[in-house]
PDB file of C-alpha atoms in Angstrom:
ATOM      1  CA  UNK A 228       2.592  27.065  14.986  1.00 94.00           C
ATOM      2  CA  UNK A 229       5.852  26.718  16.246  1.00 97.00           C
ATOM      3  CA  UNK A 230       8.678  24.306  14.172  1.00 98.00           C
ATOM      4  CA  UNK A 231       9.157  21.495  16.652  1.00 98.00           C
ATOM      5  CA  UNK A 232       4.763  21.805  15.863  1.00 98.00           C
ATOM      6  CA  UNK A 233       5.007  21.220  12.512  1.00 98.00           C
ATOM      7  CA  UNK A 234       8.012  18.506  13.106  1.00 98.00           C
ATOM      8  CA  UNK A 235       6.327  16.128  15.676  1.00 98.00           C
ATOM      9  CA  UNK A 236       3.618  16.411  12.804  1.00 98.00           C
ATOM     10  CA  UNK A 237       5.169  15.646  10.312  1.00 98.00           C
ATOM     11  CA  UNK A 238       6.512  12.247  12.128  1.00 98.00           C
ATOM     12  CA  UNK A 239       2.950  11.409  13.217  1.00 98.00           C
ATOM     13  CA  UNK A 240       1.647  11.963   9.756  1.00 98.00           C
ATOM     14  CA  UNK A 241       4.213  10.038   7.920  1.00 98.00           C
ATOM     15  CA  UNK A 242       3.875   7.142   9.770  1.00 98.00           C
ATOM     16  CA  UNK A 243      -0.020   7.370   9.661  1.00 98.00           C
ATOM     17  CA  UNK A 244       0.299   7.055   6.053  1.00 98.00           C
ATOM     18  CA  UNK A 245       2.464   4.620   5.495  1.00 98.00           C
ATOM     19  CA  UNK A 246       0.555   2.477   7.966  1.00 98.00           C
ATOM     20  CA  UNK A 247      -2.929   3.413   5.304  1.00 98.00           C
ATOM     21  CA  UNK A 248      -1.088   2.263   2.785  1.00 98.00           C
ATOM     22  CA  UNK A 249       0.611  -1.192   4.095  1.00 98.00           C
ATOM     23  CA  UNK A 250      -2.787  -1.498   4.891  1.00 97.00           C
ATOM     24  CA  UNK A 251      -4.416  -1.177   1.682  1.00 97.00           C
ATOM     25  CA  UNK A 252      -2.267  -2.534  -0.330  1.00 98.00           C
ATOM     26  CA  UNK A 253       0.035  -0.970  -3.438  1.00 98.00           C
ATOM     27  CA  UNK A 254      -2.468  -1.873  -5.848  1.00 98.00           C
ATOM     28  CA  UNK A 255      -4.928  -0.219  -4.117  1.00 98.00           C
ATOM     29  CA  UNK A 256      -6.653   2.827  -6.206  1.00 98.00           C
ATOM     30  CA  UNK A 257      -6.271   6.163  -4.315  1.00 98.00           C
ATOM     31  CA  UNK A 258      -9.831   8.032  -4.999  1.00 97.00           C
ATOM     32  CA  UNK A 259      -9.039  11.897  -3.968  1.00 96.00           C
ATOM     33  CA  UNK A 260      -5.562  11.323  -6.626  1.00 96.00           C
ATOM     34  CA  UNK A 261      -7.370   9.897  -9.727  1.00 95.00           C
ATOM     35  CA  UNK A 262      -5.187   8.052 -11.579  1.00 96.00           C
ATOM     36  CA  UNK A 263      -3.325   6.970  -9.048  1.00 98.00           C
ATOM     37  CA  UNK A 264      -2.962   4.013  -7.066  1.00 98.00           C
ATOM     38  CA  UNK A 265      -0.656   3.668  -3.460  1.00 98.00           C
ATOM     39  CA  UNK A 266       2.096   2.955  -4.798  1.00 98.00           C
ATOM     40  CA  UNK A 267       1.971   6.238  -7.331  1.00 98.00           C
ATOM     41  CA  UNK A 268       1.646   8.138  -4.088  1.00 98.00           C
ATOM     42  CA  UNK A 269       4.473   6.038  -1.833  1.00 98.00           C
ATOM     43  CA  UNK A 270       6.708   6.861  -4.821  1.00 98.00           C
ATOM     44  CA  UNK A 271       6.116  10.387  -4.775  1.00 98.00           C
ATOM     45  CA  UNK A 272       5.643  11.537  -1.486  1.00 98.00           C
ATOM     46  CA  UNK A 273       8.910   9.544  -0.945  1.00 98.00           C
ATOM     47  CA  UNK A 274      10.342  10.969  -3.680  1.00 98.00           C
ATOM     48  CA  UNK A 275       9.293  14.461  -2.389  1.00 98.00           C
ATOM     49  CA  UNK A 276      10.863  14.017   1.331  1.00 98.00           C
ATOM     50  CA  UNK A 277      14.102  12.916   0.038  1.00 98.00           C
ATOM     51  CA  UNK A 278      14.391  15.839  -2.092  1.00 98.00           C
ATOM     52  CA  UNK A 279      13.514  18.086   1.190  1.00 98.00           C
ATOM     53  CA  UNK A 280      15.809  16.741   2.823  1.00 98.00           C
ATOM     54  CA  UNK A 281      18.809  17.122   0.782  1.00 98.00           C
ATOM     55  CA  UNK A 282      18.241  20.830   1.330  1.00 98.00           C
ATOM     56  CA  UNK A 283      18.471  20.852   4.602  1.00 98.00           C
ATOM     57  CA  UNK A 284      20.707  18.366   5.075  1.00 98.00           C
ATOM     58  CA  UNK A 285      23.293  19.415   2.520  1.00 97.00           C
ATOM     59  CA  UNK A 286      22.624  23.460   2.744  1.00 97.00           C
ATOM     60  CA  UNK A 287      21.239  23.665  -0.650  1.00 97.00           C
ATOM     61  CA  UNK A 288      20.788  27.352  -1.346  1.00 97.00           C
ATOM     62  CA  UNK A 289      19.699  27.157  -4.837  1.00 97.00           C
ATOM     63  CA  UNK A 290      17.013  24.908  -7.080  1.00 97.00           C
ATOM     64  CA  UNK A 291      17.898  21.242  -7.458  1.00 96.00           C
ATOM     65  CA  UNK A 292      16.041  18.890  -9.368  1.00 95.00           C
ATOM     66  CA  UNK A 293      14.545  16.015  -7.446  1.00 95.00           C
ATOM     67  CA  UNK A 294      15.947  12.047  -7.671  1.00 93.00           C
ATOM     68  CA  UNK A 295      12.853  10.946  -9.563  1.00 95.00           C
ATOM     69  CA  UNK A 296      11.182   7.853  -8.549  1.00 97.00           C
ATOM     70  CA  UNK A 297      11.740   4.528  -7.751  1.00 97.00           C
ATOM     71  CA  UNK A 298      10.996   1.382  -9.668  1.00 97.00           C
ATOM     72  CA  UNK A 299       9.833  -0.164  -6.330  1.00 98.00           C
ATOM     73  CA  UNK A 300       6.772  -1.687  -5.256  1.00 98.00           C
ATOM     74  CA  UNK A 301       4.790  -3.668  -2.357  1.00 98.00           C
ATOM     75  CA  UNK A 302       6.827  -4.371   0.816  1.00 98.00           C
ATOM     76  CA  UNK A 303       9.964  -3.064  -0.493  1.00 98.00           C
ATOM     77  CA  UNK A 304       8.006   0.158  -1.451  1.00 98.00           C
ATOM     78  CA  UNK A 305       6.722   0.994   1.997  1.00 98.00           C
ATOM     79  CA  UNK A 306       9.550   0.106   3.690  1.00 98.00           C
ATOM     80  CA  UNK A 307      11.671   3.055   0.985  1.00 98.00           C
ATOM     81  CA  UNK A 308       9.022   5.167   2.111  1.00 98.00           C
ATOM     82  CA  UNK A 309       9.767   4.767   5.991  1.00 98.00           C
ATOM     83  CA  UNK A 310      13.448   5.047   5.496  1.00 98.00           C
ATOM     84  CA  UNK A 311      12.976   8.396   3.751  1.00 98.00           C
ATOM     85  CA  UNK A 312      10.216   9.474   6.228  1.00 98.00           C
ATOM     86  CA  UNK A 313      12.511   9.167   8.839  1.00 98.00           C
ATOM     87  CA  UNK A 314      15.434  10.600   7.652  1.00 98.00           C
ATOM     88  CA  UNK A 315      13.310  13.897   6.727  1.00 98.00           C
ATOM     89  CA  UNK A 316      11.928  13.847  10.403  1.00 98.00           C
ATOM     90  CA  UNK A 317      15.377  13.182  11.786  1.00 98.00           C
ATOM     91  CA  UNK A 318      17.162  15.715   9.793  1.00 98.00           C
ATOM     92  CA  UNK A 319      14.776  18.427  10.783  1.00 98.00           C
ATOM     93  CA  UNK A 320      15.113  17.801  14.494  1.00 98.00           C
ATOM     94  CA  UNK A 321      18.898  17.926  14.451  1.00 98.00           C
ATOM     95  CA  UNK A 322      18.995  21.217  12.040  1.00 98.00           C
ATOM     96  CA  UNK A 323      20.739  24.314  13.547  1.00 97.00           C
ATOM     97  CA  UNK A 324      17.549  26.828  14.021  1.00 97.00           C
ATOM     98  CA  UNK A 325      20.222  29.115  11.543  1.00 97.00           C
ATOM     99  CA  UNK A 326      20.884  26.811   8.590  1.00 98.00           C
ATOM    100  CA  UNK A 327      20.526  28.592   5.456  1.00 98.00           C
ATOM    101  CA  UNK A 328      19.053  26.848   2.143  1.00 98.00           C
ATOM    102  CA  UNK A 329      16.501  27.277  -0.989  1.00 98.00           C
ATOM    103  CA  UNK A 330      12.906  27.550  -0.213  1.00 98.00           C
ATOM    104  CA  UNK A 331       9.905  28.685  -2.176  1.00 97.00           C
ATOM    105  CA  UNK A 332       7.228  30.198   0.155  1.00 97.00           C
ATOM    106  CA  UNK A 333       7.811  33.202   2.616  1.00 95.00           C
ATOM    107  CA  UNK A 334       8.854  31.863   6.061  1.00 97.00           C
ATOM    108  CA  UNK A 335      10.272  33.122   9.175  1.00 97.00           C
ATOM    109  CA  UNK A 336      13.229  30.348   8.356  1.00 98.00           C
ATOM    110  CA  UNK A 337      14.316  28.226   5.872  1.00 98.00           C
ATOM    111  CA  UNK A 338      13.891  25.781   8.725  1.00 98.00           C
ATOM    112  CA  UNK A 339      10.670  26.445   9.660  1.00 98.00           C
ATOM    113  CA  UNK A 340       9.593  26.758   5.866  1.00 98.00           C
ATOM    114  CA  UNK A 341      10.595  23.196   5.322  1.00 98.00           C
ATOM    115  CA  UNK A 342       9.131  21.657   8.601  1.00 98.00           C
ATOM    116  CA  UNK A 343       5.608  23.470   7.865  1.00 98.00           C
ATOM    117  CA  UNK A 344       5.720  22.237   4.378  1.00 98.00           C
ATOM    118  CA  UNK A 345       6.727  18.773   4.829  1.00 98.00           C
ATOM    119  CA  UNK A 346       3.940  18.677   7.748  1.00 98.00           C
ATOM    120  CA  UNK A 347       1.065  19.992   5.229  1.00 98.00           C
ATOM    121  CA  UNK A 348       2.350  18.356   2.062  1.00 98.00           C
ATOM    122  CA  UNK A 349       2.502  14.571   4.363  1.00 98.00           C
ATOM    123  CA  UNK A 350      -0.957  15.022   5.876  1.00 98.00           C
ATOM    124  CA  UNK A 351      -2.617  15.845   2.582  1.00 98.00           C
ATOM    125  CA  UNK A 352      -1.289  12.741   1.456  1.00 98.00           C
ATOM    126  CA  UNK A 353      -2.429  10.835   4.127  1.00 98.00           C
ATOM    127  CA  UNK A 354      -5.592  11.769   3.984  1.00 98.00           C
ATOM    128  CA  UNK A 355      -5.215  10.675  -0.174  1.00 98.00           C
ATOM    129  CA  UNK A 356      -3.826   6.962   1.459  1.00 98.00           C
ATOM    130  CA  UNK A 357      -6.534   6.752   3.748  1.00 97.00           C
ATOM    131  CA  UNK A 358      -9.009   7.193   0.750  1.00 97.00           C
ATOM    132  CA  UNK A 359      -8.276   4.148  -0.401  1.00 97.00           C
ATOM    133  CA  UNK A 360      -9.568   2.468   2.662  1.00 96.00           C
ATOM    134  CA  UNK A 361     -12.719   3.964   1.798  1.00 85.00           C
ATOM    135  CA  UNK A 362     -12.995   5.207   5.246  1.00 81.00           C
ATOM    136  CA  UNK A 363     -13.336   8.515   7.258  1.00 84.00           C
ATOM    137  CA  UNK A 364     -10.418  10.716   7.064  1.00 88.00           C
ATOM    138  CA  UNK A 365      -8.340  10.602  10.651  1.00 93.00           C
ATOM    139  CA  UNK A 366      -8.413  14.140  12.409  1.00 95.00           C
ATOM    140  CA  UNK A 367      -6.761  17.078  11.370  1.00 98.00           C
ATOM    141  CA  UNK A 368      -6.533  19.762  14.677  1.00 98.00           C
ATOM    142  CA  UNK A 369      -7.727  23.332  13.540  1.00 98.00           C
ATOM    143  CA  UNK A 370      -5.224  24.895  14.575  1.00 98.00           C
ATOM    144  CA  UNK A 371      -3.024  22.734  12.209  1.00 98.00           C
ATOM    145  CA  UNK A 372      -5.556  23.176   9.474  1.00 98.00           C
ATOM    146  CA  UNK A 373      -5.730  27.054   9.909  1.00 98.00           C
ATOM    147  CA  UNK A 374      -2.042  27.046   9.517  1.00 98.00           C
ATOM    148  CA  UNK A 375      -2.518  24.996   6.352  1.00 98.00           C
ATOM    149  CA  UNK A 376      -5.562  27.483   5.066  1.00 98.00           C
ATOM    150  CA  UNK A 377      -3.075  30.114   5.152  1.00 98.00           C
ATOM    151  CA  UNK A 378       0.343  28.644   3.751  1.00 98.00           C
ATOM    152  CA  UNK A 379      -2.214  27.989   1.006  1.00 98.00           C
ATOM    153  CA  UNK A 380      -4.047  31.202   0.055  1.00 98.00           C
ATOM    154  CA  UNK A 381      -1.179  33.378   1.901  1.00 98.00           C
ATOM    155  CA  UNK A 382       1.714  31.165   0.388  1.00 97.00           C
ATOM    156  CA  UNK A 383       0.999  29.051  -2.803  1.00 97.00           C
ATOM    157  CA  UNK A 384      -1.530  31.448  -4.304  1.00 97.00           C
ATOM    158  CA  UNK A 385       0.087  34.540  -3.615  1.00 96.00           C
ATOM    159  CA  UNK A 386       2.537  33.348  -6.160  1.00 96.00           C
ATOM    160  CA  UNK A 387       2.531  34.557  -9.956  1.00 95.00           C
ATOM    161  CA  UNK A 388       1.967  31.277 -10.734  1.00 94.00           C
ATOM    162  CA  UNK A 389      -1.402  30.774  -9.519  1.00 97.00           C
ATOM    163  CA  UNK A 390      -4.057  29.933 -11.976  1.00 97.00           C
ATOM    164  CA  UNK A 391      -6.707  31.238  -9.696  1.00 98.00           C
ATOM    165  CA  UNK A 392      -7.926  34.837 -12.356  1.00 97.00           C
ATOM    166  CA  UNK A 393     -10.883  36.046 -13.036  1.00 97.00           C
ATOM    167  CA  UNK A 394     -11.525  39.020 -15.757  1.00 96.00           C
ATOM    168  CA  UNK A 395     -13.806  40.444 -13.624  1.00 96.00           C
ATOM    169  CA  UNK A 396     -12.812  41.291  -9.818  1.00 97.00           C
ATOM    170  CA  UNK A 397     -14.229  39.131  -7.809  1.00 98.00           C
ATOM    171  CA  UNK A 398     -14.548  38.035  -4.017  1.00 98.00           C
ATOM    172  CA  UNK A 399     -13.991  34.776  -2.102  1.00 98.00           C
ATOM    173  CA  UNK A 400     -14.643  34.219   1.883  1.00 98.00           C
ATOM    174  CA  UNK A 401     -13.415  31.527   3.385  1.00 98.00           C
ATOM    175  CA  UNK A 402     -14.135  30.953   6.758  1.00 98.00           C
ATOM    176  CA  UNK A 403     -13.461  28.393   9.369  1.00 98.00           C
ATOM    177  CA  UNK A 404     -16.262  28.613  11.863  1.00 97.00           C
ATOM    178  CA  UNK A 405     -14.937  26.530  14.708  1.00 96.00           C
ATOM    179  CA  UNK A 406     -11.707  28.874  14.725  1.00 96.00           C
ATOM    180  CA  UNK A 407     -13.031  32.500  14.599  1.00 91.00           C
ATOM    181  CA  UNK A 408     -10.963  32.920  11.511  1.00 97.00           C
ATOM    182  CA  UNK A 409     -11.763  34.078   8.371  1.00 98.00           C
ATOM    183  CA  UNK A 410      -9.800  35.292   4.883  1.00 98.00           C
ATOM    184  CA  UNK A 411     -10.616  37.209   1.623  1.00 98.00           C
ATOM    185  CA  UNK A 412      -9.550  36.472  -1.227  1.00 98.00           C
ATOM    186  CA  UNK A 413      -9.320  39.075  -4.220  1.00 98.00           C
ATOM    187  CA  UNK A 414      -9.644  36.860  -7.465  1.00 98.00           C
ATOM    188  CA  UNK A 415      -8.883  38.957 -10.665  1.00 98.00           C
ATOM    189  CA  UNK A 416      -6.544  39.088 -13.516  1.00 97.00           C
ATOM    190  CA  UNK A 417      -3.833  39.216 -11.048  1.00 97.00           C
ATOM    191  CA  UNK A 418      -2.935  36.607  -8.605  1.00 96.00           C
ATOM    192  CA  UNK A 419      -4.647  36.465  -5.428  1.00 97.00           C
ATOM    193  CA  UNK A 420      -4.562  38.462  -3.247  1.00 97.00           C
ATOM    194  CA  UNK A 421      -5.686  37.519   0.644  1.00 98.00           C
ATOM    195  CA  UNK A 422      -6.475  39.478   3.817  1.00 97.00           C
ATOM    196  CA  UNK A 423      -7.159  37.930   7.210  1.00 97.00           C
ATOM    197  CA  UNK A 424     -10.503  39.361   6.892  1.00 93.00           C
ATOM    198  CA  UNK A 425     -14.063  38.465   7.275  1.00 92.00           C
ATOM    199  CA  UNK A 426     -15.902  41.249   7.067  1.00 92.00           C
ATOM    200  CA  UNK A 427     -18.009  43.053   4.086  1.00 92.00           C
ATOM    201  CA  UNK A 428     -19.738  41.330   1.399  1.00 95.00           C
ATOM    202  CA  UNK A 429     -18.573  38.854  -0.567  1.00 97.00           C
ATOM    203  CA  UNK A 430     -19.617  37.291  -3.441  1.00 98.00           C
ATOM    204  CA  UNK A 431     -19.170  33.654  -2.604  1.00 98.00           C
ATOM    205  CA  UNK A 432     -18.525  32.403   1.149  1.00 98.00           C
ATOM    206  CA  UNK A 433     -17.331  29.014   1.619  1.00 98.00           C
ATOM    207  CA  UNK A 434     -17.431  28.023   5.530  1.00 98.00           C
ATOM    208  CA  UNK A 435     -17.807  25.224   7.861  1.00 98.00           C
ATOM    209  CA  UNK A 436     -14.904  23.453  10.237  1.00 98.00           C
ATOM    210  CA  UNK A 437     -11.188  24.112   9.841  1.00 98.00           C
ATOM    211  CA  UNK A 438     -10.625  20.462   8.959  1.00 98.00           C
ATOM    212  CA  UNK A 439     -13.123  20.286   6.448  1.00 97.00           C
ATOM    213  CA  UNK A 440     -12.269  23.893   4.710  1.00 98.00           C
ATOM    214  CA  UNK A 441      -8.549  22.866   4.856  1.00 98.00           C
ATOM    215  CA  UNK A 442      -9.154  19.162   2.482  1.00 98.00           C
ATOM    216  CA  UNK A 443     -11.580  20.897   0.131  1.00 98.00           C
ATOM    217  CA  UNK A 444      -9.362  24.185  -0.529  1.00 98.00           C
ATOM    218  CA  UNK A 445      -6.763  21.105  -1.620  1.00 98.00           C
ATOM    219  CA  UNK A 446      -9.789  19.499  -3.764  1.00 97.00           C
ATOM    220  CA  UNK A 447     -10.079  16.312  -1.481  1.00 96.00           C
ATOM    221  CA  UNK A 448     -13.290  17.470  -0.154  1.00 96.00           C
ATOM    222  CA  UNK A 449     -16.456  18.962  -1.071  1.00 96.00           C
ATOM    223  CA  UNK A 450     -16.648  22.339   0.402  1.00 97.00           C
ATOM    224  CA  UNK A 451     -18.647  22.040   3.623  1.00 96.00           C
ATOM    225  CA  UNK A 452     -20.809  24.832   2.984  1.00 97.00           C
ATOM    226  CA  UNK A 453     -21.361  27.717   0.004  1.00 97.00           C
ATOM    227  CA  UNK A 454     -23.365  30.925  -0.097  1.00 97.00           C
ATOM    228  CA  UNK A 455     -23.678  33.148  -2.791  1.00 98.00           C
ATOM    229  CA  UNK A 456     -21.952  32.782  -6.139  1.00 97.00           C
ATOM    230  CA  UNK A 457     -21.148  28.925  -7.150  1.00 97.00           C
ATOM    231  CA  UNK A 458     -19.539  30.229 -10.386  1.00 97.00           C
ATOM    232  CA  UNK A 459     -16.370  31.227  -8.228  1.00 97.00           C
ATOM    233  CA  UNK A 460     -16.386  28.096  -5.861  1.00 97.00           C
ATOM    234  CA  UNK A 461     -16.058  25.695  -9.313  1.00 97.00           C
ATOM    235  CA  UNK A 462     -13.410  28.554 -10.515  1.00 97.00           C
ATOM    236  CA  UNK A 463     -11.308  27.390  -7.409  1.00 97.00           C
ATOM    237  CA  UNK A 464     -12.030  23.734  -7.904  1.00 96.00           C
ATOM    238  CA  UNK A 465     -11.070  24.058 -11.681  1.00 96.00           C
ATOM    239  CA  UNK A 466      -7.699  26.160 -11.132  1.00 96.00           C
ATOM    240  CA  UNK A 467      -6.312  25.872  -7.742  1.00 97.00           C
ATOM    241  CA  UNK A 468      -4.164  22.553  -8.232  1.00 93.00           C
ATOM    242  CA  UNK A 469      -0.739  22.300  -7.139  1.00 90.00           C
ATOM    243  CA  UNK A 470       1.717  20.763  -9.672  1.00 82.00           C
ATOM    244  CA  UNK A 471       4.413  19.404  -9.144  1.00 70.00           C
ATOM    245  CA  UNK A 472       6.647  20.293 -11.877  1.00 55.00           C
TER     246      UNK A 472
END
C-alpha cells in the first residue's frame, strides 16, 4: 500500500473511533481490552498519536519518551482525542516524502513507517471501541488487512523481542483465503522467522478471510479456522501481545 493509503486510513479510522466511543460512552467497558473501559483507550490511543507526531513533526531522530496521559474524561476526552487525531493526520499529509526521524520497524521511509503504523495501530483500536457497542466490527479491506498480517509477523515479530519461542522447531501457516496469500512462520528458540510462503506441511494452519486473520493474529478475534496442532495456535494467543512499554 502506498502512504497517502495508509494516510486517508488513518483519517477514516480515527474518526470512526472516536465516533464508537462518543457513542458508547467513557464509562463504557471495552471487551477485546479487558480492563479497560473507553476512556482507558481515548487516553492512550491519544496519547500514542501525539507522541507520533512529534516525530515527524519535530524530526525526532532518536527515542523520546511519550507525554503520558491525560486526566481527562467524557466530552472533554473525545474532543482531546479529535484534536490529536487530526493533527497526526494533518502532519503526515504535509511531511516532505524525505523527512528523516526515529522509527522502530523496517520501512521504505520513516514517512511511510509512521503512516502504516498509525493506520494499523488506529484501526485495531477501533475495532476495541466498537466492542463496546457490542456490535459487529465495521470492515477492514484485505488488502489493508494483508498489509497489517505482514507489518505484524514480518515487522513486530521479527524483532528480538518477540515472545513467540518454542524449544522445539515448530511451524505456523497463516493464510488468508480471500487474498491468495499465505506466510510461514518458523517458531523456535529464536524469534520468528516468516516467509511469504504457503506451501509444505505445517504443523498448525490458521486460515479464513484477511479481515478475520488480521483481528485474531492481534487477539481480538477467535481465529477463523485451525487445522492441525492447537498447542501452537494457544502458544500465539498466550505470547504474541504487543506492549506498550
Amino acid at each position: 500500500m502506498e502512504t497517502a493509503e495508509h494516510i486517508e486510513t488513518l483519517d477514516e479510522e480515527g474518526c470512526l473511533l472516536a465516533g464508537a466511543a462518543e457513542t458508547a460512552g467513557t464509562d463504557s467497558k471495552v471487551p477485546t481490552c479487558p480492563g479497560w473501559a473507553v476512556r482507558d483507550l481515548l487516553r492512550h490511543v491519544g496519547m500514542v498519536h501525539r507522541w507520533a507526531t512529534a516525530f515527524v513533526a519535530e524530526g525526532r531522530t532518536s527515542y523520546h519518551p511519550d507525554d503520558g496521559l491525560p486526566d481527562l474524561d467524557g466530552a472533554e476526552l473525545i474532543a482531546w482525542f479529535r484534536e490529536g487525531h487530526g493533527r497526526l493526520v494533518g502532519t503526515l499529509a504535509d511531511a516532505r516524502p524525505d523527512v528523516e526521524c526515529w522509527t522502530f520497524l523496517p520501512a521504505p521511509s520513516p514517512l511511510a513507517f509512521w503512516a502504516r503504523r498509525q493506520a494499523h495501530e488506529t484501526t485495531v483500536h477501533r475495532v476495541d471501541a466498537e466492542s463496546a457497542l457490542a456490535g459487529t466490527p465495521g470492515v477492514i479491506p484485505a488488502e489493508f488487512a494483508v498489509d497489517g498480517i505482514e507489518e505484524l509477523l514480518l515487522g513486530f515479530h521479527a524483532r528480538g523481542r518477540s515472545k513467540v519461542r518454542s524449544d522445539t522447531p515448530r511451524l505456523l501457516r497463516v493464510r488468508a483465503t480471500d487474498a491468495d496469500r499465505a506466510w510461514t512462520v518458523r517458531v523456535s528458540q529464536e524469534p520468528p522467522a516468516t516467509e511469504r510462503d504457503g506451501a509444505g506441511e505445517a504443523d498448525c494452519e490458521l486460515s479464513g478471510p484477511a479481515a478475520r486473520l488480521y483481528l485474531s493474529l492481534w487477539n481480538r478475534l477467535p481465529f477463523p479456522s485451525l487445522t492441525g496442532d492447537a498447542s501452537l495456535a494457544a502458544l500465539w494467543r498466550e505470547r504474541s501481545g504487543i506492549t506498550w512499554s
